[in-house]
Each structure stands twice: as structure tokens, then as C-alpha cells.
CSV table of N, CA and C in Angstrom, one decimal:
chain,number,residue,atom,x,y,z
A,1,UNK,N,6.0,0.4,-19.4
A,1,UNK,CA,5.5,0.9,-18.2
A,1,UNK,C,6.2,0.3,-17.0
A,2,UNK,N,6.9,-0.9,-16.8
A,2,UNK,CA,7.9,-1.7,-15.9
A,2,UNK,C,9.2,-1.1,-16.3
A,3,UNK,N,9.7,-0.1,-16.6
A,3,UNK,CA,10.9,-0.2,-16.9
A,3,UNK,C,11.4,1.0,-15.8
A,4,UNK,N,12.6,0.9,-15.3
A,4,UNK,CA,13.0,1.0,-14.1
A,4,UNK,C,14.3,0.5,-13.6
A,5,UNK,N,14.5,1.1,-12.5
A,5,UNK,CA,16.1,0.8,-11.6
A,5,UNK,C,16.1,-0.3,-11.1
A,6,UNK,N,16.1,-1.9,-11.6
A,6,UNK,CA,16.2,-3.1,-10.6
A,6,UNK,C,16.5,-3.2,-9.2
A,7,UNK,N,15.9,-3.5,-8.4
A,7,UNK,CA,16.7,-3.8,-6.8
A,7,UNK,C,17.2,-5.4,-6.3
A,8,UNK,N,17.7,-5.0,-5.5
A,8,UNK,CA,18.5,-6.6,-5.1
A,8,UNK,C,17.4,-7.0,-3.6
A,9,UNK,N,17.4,-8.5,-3.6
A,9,UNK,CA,16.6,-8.9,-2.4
A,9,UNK,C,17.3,-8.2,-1.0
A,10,UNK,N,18.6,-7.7,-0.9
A,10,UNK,CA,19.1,-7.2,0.6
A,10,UNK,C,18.3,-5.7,0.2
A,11,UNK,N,18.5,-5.2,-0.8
A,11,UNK,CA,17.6,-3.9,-0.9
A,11,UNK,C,16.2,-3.7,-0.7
A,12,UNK,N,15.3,-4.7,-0.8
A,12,UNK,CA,14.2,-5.0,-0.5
A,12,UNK,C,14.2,-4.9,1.1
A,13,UNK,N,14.8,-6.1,1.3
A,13,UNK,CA,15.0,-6.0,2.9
A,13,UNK,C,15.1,-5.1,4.1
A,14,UNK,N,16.6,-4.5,3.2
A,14,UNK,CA,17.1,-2.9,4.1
A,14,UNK,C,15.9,-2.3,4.1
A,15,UNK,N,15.0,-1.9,2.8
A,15,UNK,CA,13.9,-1.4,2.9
A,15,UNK,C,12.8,-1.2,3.9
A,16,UNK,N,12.3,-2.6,3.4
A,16,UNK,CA,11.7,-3.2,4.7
A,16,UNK,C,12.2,-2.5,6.3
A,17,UNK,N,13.3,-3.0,6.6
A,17,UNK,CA,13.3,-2.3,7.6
A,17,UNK,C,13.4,-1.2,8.2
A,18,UNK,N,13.9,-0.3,6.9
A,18,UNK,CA,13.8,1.3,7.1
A,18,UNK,C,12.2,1.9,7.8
A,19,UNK,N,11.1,0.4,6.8
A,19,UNK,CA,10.1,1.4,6.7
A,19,UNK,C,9.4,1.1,7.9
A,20,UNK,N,10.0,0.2,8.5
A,20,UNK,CA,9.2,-0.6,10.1
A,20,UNK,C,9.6,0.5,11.1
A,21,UNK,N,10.8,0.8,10.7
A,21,UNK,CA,11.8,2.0,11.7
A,21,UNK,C,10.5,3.6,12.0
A,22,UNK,N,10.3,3.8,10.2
A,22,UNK,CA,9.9,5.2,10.1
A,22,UNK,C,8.5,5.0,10.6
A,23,UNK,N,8.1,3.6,10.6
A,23,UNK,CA,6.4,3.5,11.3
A,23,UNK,C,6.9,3.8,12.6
A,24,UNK,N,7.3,3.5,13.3
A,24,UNK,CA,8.0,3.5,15.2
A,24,UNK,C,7.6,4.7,15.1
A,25,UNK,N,8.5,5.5,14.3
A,25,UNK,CA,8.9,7.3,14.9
A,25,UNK,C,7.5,7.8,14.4
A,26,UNK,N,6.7,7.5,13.7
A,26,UNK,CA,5.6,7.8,13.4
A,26,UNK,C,4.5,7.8,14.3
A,27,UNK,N,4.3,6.8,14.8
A,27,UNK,CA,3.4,6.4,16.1
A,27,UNK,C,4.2,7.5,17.1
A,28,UNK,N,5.2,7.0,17.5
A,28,UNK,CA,6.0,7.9,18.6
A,28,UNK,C,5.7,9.1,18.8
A,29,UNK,N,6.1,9.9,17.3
A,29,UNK,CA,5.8,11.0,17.1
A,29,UNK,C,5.1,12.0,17.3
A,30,UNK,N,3.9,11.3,16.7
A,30,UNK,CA,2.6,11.9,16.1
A,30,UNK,C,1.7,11.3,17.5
A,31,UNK,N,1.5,10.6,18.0
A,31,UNK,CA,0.7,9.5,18.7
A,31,UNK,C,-1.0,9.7,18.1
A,32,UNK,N,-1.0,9.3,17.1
A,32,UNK,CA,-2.3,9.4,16.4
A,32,UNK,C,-2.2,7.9,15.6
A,33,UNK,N,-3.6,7.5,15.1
A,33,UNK,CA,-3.1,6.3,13.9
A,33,UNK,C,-2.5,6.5,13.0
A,34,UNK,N,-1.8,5.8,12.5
A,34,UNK,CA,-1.0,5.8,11.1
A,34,UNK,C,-0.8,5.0,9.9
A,35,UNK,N,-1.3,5.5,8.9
A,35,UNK,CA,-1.6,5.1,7.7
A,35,UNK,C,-0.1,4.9,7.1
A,36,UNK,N,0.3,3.5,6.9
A,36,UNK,CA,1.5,3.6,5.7
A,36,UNK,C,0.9,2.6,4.3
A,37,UNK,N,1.5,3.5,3.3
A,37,UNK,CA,1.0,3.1,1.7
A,37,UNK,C,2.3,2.8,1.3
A,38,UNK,N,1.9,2.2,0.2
A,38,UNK,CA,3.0,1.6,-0.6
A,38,UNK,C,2.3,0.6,-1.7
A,39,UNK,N,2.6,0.5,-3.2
A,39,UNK,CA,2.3,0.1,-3.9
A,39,UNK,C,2.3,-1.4,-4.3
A,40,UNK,N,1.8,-2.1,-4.9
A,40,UNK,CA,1.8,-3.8,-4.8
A,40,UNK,C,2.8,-3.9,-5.9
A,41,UNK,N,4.0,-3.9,-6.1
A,41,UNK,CA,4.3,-4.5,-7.0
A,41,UNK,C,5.3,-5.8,-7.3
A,42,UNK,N,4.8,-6.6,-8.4
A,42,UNK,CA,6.0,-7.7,-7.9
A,42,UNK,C,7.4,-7.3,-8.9
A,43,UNK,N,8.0,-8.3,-8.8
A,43,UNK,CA,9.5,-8.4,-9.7
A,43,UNK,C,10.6,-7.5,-8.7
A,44,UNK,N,11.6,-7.3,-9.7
A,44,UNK,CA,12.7,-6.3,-9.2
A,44,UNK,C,12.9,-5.3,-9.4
A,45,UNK,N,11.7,-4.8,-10.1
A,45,UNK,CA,11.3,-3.2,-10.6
A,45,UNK,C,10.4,-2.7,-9.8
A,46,UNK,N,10.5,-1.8,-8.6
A,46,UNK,CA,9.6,-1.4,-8.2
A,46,UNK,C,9.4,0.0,-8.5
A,47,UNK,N,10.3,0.9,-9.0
A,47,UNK,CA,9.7,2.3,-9.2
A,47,UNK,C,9.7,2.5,-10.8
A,48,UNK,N,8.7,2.4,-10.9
A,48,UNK,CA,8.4,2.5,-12.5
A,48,UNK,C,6.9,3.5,-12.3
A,49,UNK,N,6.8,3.6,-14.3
A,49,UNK,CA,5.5,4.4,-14.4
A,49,UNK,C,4.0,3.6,-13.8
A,50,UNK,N,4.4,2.5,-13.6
A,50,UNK,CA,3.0,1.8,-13.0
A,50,UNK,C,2.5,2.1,-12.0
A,51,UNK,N,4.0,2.2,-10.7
A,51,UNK,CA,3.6,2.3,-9.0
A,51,UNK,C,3.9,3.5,-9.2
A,52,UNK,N,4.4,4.4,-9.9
A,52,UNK,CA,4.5,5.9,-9.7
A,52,UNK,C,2.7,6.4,-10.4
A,53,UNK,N,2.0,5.9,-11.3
A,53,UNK,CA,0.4,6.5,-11.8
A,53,UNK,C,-0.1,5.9,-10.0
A,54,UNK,N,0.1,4.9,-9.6
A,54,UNK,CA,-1.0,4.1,-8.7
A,54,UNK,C,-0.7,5.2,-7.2
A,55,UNK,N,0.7,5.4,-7.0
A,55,UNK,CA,1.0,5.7,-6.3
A,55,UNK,C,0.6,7.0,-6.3
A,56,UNK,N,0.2,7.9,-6.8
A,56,UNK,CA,-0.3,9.2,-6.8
A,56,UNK,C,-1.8,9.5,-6.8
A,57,UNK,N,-1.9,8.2,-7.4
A,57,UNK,CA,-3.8,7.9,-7.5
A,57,UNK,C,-4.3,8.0,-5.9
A,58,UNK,N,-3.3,7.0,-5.4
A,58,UNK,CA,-3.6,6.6,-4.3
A,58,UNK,C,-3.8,7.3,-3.2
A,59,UNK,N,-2.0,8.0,-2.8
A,59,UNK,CA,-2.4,9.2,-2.2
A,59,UNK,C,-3.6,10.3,-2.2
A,60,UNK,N,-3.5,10.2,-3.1
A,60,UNK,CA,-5.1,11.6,-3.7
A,60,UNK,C,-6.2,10.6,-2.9
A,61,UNK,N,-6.7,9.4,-3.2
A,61,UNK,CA,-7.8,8.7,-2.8
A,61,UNK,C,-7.9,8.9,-1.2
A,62,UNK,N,-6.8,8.6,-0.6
A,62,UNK,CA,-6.3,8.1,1.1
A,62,UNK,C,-6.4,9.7,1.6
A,63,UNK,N,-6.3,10.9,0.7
A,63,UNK,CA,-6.2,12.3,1.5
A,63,UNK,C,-8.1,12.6,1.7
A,64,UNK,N,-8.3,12.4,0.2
A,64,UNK,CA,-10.0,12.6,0.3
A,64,UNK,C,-10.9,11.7,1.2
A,65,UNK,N,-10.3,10.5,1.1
A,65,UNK,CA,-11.5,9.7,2.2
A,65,UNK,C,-11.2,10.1,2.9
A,66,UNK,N,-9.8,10.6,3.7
A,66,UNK,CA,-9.8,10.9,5.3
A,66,UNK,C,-10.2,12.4,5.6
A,67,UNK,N,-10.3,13.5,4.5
A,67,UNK,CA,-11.0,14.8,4.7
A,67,UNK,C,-12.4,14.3,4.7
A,68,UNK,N,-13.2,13.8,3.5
A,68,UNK,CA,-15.0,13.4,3.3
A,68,UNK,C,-15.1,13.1,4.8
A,69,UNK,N,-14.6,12.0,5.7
A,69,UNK,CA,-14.3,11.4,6.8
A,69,UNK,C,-15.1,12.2,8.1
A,70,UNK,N,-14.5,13.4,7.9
A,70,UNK,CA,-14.3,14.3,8.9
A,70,UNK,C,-13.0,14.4,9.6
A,71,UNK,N,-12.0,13.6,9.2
A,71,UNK,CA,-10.6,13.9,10.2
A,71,UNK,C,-10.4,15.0,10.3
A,72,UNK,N,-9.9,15.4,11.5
A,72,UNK,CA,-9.4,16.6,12.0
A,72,UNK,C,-7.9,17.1,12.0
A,73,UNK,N,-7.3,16.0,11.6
A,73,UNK,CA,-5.9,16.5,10.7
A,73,UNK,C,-5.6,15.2,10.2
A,74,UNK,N,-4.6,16.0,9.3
A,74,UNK,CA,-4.0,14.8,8.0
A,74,UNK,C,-2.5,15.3,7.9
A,75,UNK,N,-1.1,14.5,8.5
A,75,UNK,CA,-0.2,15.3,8.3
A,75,UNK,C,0.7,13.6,7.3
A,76,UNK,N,1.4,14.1,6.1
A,76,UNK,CA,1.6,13.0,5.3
A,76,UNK,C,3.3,13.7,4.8
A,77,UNK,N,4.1,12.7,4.8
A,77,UNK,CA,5.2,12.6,3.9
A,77,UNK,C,5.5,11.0,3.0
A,78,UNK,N,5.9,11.7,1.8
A,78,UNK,CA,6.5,10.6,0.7
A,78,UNK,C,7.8,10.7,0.8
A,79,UNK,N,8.1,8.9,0.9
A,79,UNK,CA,9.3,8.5,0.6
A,79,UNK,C,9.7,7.8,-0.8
A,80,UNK,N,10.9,8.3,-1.9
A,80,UNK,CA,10.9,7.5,-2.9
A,80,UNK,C,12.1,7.5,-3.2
A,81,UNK,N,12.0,5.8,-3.6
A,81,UNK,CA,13.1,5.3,-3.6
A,81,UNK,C,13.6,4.3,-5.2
A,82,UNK,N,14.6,4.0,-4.9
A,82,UNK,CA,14.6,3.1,-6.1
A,82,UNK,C,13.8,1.7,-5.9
A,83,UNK,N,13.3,1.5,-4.4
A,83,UNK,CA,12.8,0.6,-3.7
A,83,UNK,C,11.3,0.8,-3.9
A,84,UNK,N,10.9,2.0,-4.5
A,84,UNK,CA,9.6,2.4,-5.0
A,84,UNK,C,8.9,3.3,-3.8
A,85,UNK,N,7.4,3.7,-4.3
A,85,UNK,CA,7.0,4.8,-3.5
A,85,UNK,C,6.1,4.5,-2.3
A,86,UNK,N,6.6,4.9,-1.2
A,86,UNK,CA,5.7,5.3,0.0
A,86,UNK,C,5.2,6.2,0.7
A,87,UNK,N,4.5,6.1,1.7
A,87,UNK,CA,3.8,7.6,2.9
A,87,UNK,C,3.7,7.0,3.7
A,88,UNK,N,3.7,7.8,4.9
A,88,UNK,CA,3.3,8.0,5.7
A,88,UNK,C,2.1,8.8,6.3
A,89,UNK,N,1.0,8.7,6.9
A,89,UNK,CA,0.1,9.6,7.5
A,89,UNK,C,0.0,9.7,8.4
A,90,UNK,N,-0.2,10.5,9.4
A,90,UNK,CA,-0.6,10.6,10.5
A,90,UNK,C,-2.1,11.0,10.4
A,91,UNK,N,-3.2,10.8,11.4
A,91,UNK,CA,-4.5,11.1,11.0
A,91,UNK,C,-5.2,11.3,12.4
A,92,UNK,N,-5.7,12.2,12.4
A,92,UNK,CA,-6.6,12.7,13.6
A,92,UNK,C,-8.2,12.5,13.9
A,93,UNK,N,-9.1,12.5,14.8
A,93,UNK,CA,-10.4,12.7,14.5
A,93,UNK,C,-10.9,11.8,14.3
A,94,UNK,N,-9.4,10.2,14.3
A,94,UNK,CA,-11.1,9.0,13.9
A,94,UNK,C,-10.1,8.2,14.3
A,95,UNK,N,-10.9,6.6,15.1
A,95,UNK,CA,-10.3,5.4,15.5
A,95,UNK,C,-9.3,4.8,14.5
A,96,UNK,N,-8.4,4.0,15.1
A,96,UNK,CA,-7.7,2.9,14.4
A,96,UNK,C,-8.5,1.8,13.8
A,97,UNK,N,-9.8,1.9,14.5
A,97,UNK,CA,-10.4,0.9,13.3
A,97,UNK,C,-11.5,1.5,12.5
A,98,UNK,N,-11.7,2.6,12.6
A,98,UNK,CA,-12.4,3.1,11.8
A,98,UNK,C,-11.8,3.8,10.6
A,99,UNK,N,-10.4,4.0,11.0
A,99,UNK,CA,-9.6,4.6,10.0
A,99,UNK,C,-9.2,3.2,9.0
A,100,UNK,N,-8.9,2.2,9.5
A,100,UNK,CA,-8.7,1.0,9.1
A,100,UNK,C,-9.8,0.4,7.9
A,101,UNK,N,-10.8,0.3,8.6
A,101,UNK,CA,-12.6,0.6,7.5
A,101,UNK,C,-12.3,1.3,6.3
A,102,UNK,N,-12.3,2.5,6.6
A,102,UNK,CA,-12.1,3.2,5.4
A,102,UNK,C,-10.9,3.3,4.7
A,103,UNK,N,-9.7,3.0,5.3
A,103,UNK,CA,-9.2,2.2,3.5
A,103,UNK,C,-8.6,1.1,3.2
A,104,UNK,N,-9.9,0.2,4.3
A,104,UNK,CA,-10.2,-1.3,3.1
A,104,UNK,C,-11.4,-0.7,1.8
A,105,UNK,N,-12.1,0.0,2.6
A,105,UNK,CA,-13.2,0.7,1.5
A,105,UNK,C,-12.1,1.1,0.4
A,106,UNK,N,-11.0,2.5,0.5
A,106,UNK,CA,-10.0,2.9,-0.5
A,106,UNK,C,-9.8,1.7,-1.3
A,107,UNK,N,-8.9,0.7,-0.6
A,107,UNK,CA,-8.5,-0.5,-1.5
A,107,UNK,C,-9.3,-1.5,-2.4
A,108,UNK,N,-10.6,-1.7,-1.7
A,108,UNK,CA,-11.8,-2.2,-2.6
A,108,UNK,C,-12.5,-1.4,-3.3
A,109,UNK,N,-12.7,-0.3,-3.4
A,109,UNK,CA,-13.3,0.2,-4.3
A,109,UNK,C,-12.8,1.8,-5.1
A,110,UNK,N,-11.7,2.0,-5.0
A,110,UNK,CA,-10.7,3.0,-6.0
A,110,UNK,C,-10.5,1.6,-7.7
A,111,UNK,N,-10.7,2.0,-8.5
A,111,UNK,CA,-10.2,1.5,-9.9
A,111,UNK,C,-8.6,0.7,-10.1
A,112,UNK,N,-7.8,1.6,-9.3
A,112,UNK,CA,-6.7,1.6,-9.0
A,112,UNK,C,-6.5,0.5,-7.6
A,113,UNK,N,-7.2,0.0,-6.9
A,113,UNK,CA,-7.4,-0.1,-5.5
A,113,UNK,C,-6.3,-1.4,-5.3
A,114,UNK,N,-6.3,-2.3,-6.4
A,114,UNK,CA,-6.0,-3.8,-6.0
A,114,UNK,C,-4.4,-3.6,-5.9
A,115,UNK,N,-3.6,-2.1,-6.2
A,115,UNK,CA,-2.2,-2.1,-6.2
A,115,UNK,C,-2.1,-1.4,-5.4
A,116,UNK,N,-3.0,-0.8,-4.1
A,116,UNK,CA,-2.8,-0.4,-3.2
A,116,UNK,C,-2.3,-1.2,-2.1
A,117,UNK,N,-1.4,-1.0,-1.2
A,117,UNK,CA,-1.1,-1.4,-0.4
A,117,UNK,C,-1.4,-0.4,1.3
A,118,UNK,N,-2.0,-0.8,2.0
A,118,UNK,CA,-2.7,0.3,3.2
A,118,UNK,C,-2.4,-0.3,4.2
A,119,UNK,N,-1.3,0.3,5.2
A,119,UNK,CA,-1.7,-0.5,6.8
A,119,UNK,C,-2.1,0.6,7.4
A,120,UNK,N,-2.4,0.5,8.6
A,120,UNK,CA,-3.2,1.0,9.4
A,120,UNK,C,-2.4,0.9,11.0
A,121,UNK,N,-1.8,1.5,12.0
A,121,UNK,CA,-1.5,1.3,13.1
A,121,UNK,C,-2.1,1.9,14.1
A,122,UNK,N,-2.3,1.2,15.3
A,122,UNK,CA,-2.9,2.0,16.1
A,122,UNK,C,-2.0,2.9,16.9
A,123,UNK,N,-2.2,3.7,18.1
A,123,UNK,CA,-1.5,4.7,18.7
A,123,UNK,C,-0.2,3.7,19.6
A,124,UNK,N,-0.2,2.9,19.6
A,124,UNK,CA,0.5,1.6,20.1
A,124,UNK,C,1.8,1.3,19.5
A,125,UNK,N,1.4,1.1,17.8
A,125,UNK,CA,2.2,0.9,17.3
A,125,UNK,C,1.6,-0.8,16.6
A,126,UNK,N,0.5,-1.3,16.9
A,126,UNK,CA,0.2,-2.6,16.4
A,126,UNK,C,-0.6,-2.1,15.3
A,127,UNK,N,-0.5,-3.4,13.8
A,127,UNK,CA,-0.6,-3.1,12.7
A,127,UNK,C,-2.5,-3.8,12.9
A,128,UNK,N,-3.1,-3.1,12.3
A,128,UNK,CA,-4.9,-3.4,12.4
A,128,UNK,C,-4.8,-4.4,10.9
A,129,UNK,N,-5.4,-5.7,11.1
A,129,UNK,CA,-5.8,-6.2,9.8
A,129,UNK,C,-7.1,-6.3,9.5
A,130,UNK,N,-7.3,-6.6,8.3
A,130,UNK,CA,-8.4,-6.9,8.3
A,130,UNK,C,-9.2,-7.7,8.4
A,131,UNK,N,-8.8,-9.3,8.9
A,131,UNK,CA,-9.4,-10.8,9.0
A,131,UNK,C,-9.9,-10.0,11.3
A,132,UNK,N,-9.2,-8.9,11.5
A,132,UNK,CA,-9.5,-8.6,13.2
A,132,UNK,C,-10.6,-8.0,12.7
A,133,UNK,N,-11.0,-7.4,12.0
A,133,UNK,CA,-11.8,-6.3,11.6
A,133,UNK,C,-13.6,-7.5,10.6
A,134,UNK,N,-13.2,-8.1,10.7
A,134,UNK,CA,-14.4,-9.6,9.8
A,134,UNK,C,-14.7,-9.1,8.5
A,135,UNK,N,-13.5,-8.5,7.8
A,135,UNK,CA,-13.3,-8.1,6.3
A,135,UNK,C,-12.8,-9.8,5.4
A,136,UNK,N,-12.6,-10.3,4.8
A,136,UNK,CA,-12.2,-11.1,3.4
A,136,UNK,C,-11.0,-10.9,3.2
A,137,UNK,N,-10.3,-11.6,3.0
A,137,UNK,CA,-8.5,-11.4,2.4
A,137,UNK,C,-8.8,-10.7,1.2
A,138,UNK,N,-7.9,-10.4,0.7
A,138,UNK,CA,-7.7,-9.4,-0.9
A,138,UNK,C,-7.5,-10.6,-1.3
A,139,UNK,N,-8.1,-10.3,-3.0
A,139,UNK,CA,-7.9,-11.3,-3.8
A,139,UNK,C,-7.1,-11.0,-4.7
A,140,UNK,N,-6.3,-11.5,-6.1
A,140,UNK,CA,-5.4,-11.8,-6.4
A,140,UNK,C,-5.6,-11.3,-7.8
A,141,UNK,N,-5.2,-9.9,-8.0
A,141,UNK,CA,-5.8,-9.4,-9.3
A,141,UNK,C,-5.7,-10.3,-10.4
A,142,UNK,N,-4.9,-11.5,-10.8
A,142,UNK,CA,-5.1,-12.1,-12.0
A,142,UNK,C,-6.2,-13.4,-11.9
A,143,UNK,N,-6.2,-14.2,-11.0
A,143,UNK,CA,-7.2,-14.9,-10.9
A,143,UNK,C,-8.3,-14.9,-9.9
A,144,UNK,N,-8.5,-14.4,-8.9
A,144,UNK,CA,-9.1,-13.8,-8.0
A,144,UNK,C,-9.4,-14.6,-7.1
A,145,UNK,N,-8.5,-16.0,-6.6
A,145,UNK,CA,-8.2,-16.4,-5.9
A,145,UNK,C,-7.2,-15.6,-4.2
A,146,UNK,N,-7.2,-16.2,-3.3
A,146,UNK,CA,-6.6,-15.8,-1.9
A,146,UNK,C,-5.4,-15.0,-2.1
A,147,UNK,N,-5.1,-13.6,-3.0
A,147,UNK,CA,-3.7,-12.6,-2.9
A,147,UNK,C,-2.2,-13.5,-2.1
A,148,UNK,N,-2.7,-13.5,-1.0
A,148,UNK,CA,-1.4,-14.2,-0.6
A,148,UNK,C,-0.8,-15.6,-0.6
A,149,UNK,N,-2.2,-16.5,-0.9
A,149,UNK,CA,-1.7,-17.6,-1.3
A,149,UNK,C,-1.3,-17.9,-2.5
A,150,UNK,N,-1.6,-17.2,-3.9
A,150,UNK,CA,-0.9,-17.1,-4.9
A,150,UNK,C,0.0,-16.0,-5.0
A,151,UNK,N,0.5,-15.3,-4.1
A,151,UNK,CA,2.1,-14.9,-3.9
A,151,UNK,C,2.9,-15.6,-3.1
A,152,UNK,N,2.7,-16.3,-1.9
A,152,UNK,CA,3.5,-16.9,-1.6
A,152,UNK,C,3.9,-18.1,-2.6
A,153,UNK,N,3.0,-19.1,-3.1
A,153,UNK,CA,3.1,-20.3,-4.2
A,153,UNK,C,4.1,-19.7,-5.6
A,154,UNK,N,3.6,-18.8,-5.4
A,154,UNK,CA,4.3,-18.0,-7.2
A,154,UNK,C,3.4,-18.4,-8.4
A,155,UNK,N,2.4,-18.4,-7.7
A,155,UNK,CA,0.9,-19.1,-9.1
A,155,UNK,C,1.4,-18.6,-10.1
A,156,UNK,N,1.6,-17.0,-10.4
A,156,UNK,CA,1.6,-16.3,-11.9
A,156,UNK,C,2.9,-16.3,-12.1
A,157,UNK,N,3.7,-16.7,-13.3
A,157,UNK,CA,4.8,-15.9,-14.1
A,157,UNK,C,4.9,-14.3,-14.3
A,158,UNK,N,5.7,-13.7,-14.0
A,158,UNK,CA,6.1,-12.4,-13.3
A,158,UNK,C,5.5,-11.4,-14.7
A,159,UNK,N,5.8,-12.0,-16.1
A,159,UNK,CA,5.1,-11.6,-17.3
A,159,UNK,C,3.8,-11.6,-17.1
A,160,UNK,N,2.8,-12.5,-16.7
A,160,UNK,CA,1.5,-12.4,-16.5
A,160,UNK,C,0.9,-11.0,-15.2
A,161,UNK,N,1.9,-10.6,-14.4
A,161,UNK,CA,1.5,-9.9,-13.3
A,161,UNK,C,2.0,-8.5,-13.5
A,162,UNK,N,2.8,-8.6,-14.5
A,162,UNK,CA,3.0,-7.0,-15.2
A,162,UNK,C,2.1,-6.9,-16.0
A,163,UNK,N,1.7,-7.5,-17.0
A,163,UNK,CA,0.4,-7.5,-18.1
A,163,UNK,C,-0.5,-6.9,-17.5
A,164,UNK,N,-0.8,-7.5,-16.3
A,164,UNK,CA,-2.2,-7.3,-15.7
A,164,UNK,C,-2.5,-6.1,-15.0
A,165,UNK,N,-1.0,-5.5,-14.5
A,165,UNK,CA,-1.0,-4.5,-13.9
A,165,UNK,C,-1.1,-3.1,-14.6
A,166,UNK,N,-0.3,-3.6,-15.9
A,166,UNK,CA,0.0,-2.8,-17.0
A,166,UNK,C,-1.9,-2.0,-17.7
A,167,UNK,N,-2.9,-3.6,-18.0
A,167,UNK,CA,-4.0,-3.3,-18.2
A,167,UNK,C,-5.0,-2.3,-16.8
A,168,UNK,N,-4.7,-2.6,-15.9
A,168,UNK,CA,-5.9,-1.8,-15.1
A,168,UNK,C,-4.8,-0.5,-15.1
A,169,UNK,N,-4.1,0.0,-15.1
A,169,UNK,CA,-3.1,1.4,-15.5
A,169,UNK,C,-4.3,1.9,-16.6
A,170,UNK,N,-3.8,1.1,-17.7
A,170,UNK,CA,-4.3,1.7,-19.0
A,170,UNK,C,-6.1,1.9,-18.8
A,171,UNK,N,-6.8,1.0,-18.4
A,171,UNK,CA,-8.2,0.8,-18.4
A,171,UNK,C,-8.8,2.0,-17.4
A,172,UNK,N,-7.8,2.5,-16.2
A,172,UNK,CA,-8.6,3.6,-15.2
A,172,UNK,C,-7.7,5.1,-15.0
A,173,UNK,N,-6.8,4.9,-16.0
A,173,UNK,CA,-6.1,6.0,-16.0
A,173,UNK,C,-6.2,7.1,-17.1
């Protein structure tokens, strides 16, 4: 299920900033809040069957909460890369922090949720968190410890974080 086109850390990076770029034109654009997704994954495999099941889950999840919602429009493109998969949304009809609410709700409570990745921007262009919002950090699908302090540290061996990602695939798909 990890198997896939390796990328290089400058490829990551370029990435990265492609995707800071396409949030600007996004806000700019659209002048509505803006949802960008993108899947959690570690290693140097990012577009594999894992982030491509989560990544489709996802989308589907992030379209229906924001129709259930009541938003008043939903305008979305995917980007995919060997750098793995992303969107973009534009979204109408509801605050940046209310849009924001509902998908920490997506992220906490989809089956799929913990490989979600969700920001949220306001019409400005500033990214909404969720420690502004008096939400809990994400915790850390293998020990359920602080997410970012066991990625920064490197707590898990990269085999234990595929395993695990590999099991909630299998267990909700």
C-alpha cells in the first residue's frame, strides 16, 4: 500500500511552496475562506494507495460537511503530484471560524480523519488554528501522545507509521 514514486527533501520543499503560492491566488481569487487538504503522510512516499484511499475519503467528507452546513457554494480543484494529493476549496455561506469548527469535527471524527490534513484561511489570507479556536492539538495516531511533538522528536520508526497507517486503511475502508 506504500509503494510509490520517492521524492527528494528539495521536492518536498518546492512543494511546499507551490502550495503557499496556490493558497495566495486562492484567497485572492475567490475572496471567500479557504480550505486546503492534503494527506498526513510520513517517509519519501507520498503518493501511494494509502494517501490516494484517504485522500478521496476525504474530499467526499470536506464536500458533504460543507453542503449538510448550508454553504452557499463550494468551488474545489485537485492537485496531484508525485509530491502526493491536494485541494483546494473555496467556500461560501459560513465564517472562517466556523468553517474551521467543522473540519476539526471532519478530522476528529471521519474513520479516516487522523490522515487528514485541513487548513482553513481566512479572506486575508491568515491560516485559523486550532489552539485560536480552544480545540486540543491532534494526537499522534500510533501512541496518542502530542502529533507534533512525536514528529518533530522522530518518536516512531518510519516502519511503525506505515503499519499503522496501513491498519486504519484496512480497518475503515
Amino acid at each position: 500500500m506504500y509503494r510509490g514514486p520517492a521524492i527528494t527533501l528539495e521536492q518536498v520543499l518546492e512543494n511546499r511552496e507551490l502550495r503557499a503560492e496556490r493558497q495566495r491566488e486562492w484567497v485572492s481569487t475567490h475572496s471567500l475562506p479557504i480550505v486546503s487538504f492534503t494527506i498526513n503522510m510520513p517517509g519519501s512516499v507520498k503518493l501511494n494507495q494509502i494517501s490516494q484511499i484517504g485522500f478521496a475519503a476525504g474530499q467526499e467528507q470536506i464536500r458533504k460537511a460543507c453542503m449538510h452546513s448550508g454553504c452557499s457554494s463550494f468551488i474545489s480543484q485537485s492537485f496531484i503530484s508525485d509530491c502526493g494529493c491536494e485541494s483546494m476549496s473555496a467556500v461560501g455561506g459560513i465564517s472562517p471560524q466556523d468553517l474551521k469548527r467543522l473540519m476539526i469535527e471532519v478530522e476528529d471524527t471521519h474513520p479516516l480523519g487522523r490522515l487528514f490534513d485541513i487548513d482553513v484561511f481566512d479572506t486575508q489570507g491568515v491560516v485559523l488554528s486550532r489552539d485560536q479556536l480552544g480545540f486540543a492539538r491532534r494526537r499522534c495516531f500510533v501512541c496518542g501522545r502530542d502529533a507534533k511533538l512525536c514528529a518533530r522528536n522522530r518518536v516512531h520508526p518510519l516502519p511503525a507509521l506505515i503499519d499503522k497507517l496501513s491498519e486504519i486503511i484496512h480497518a475503515n475502508h
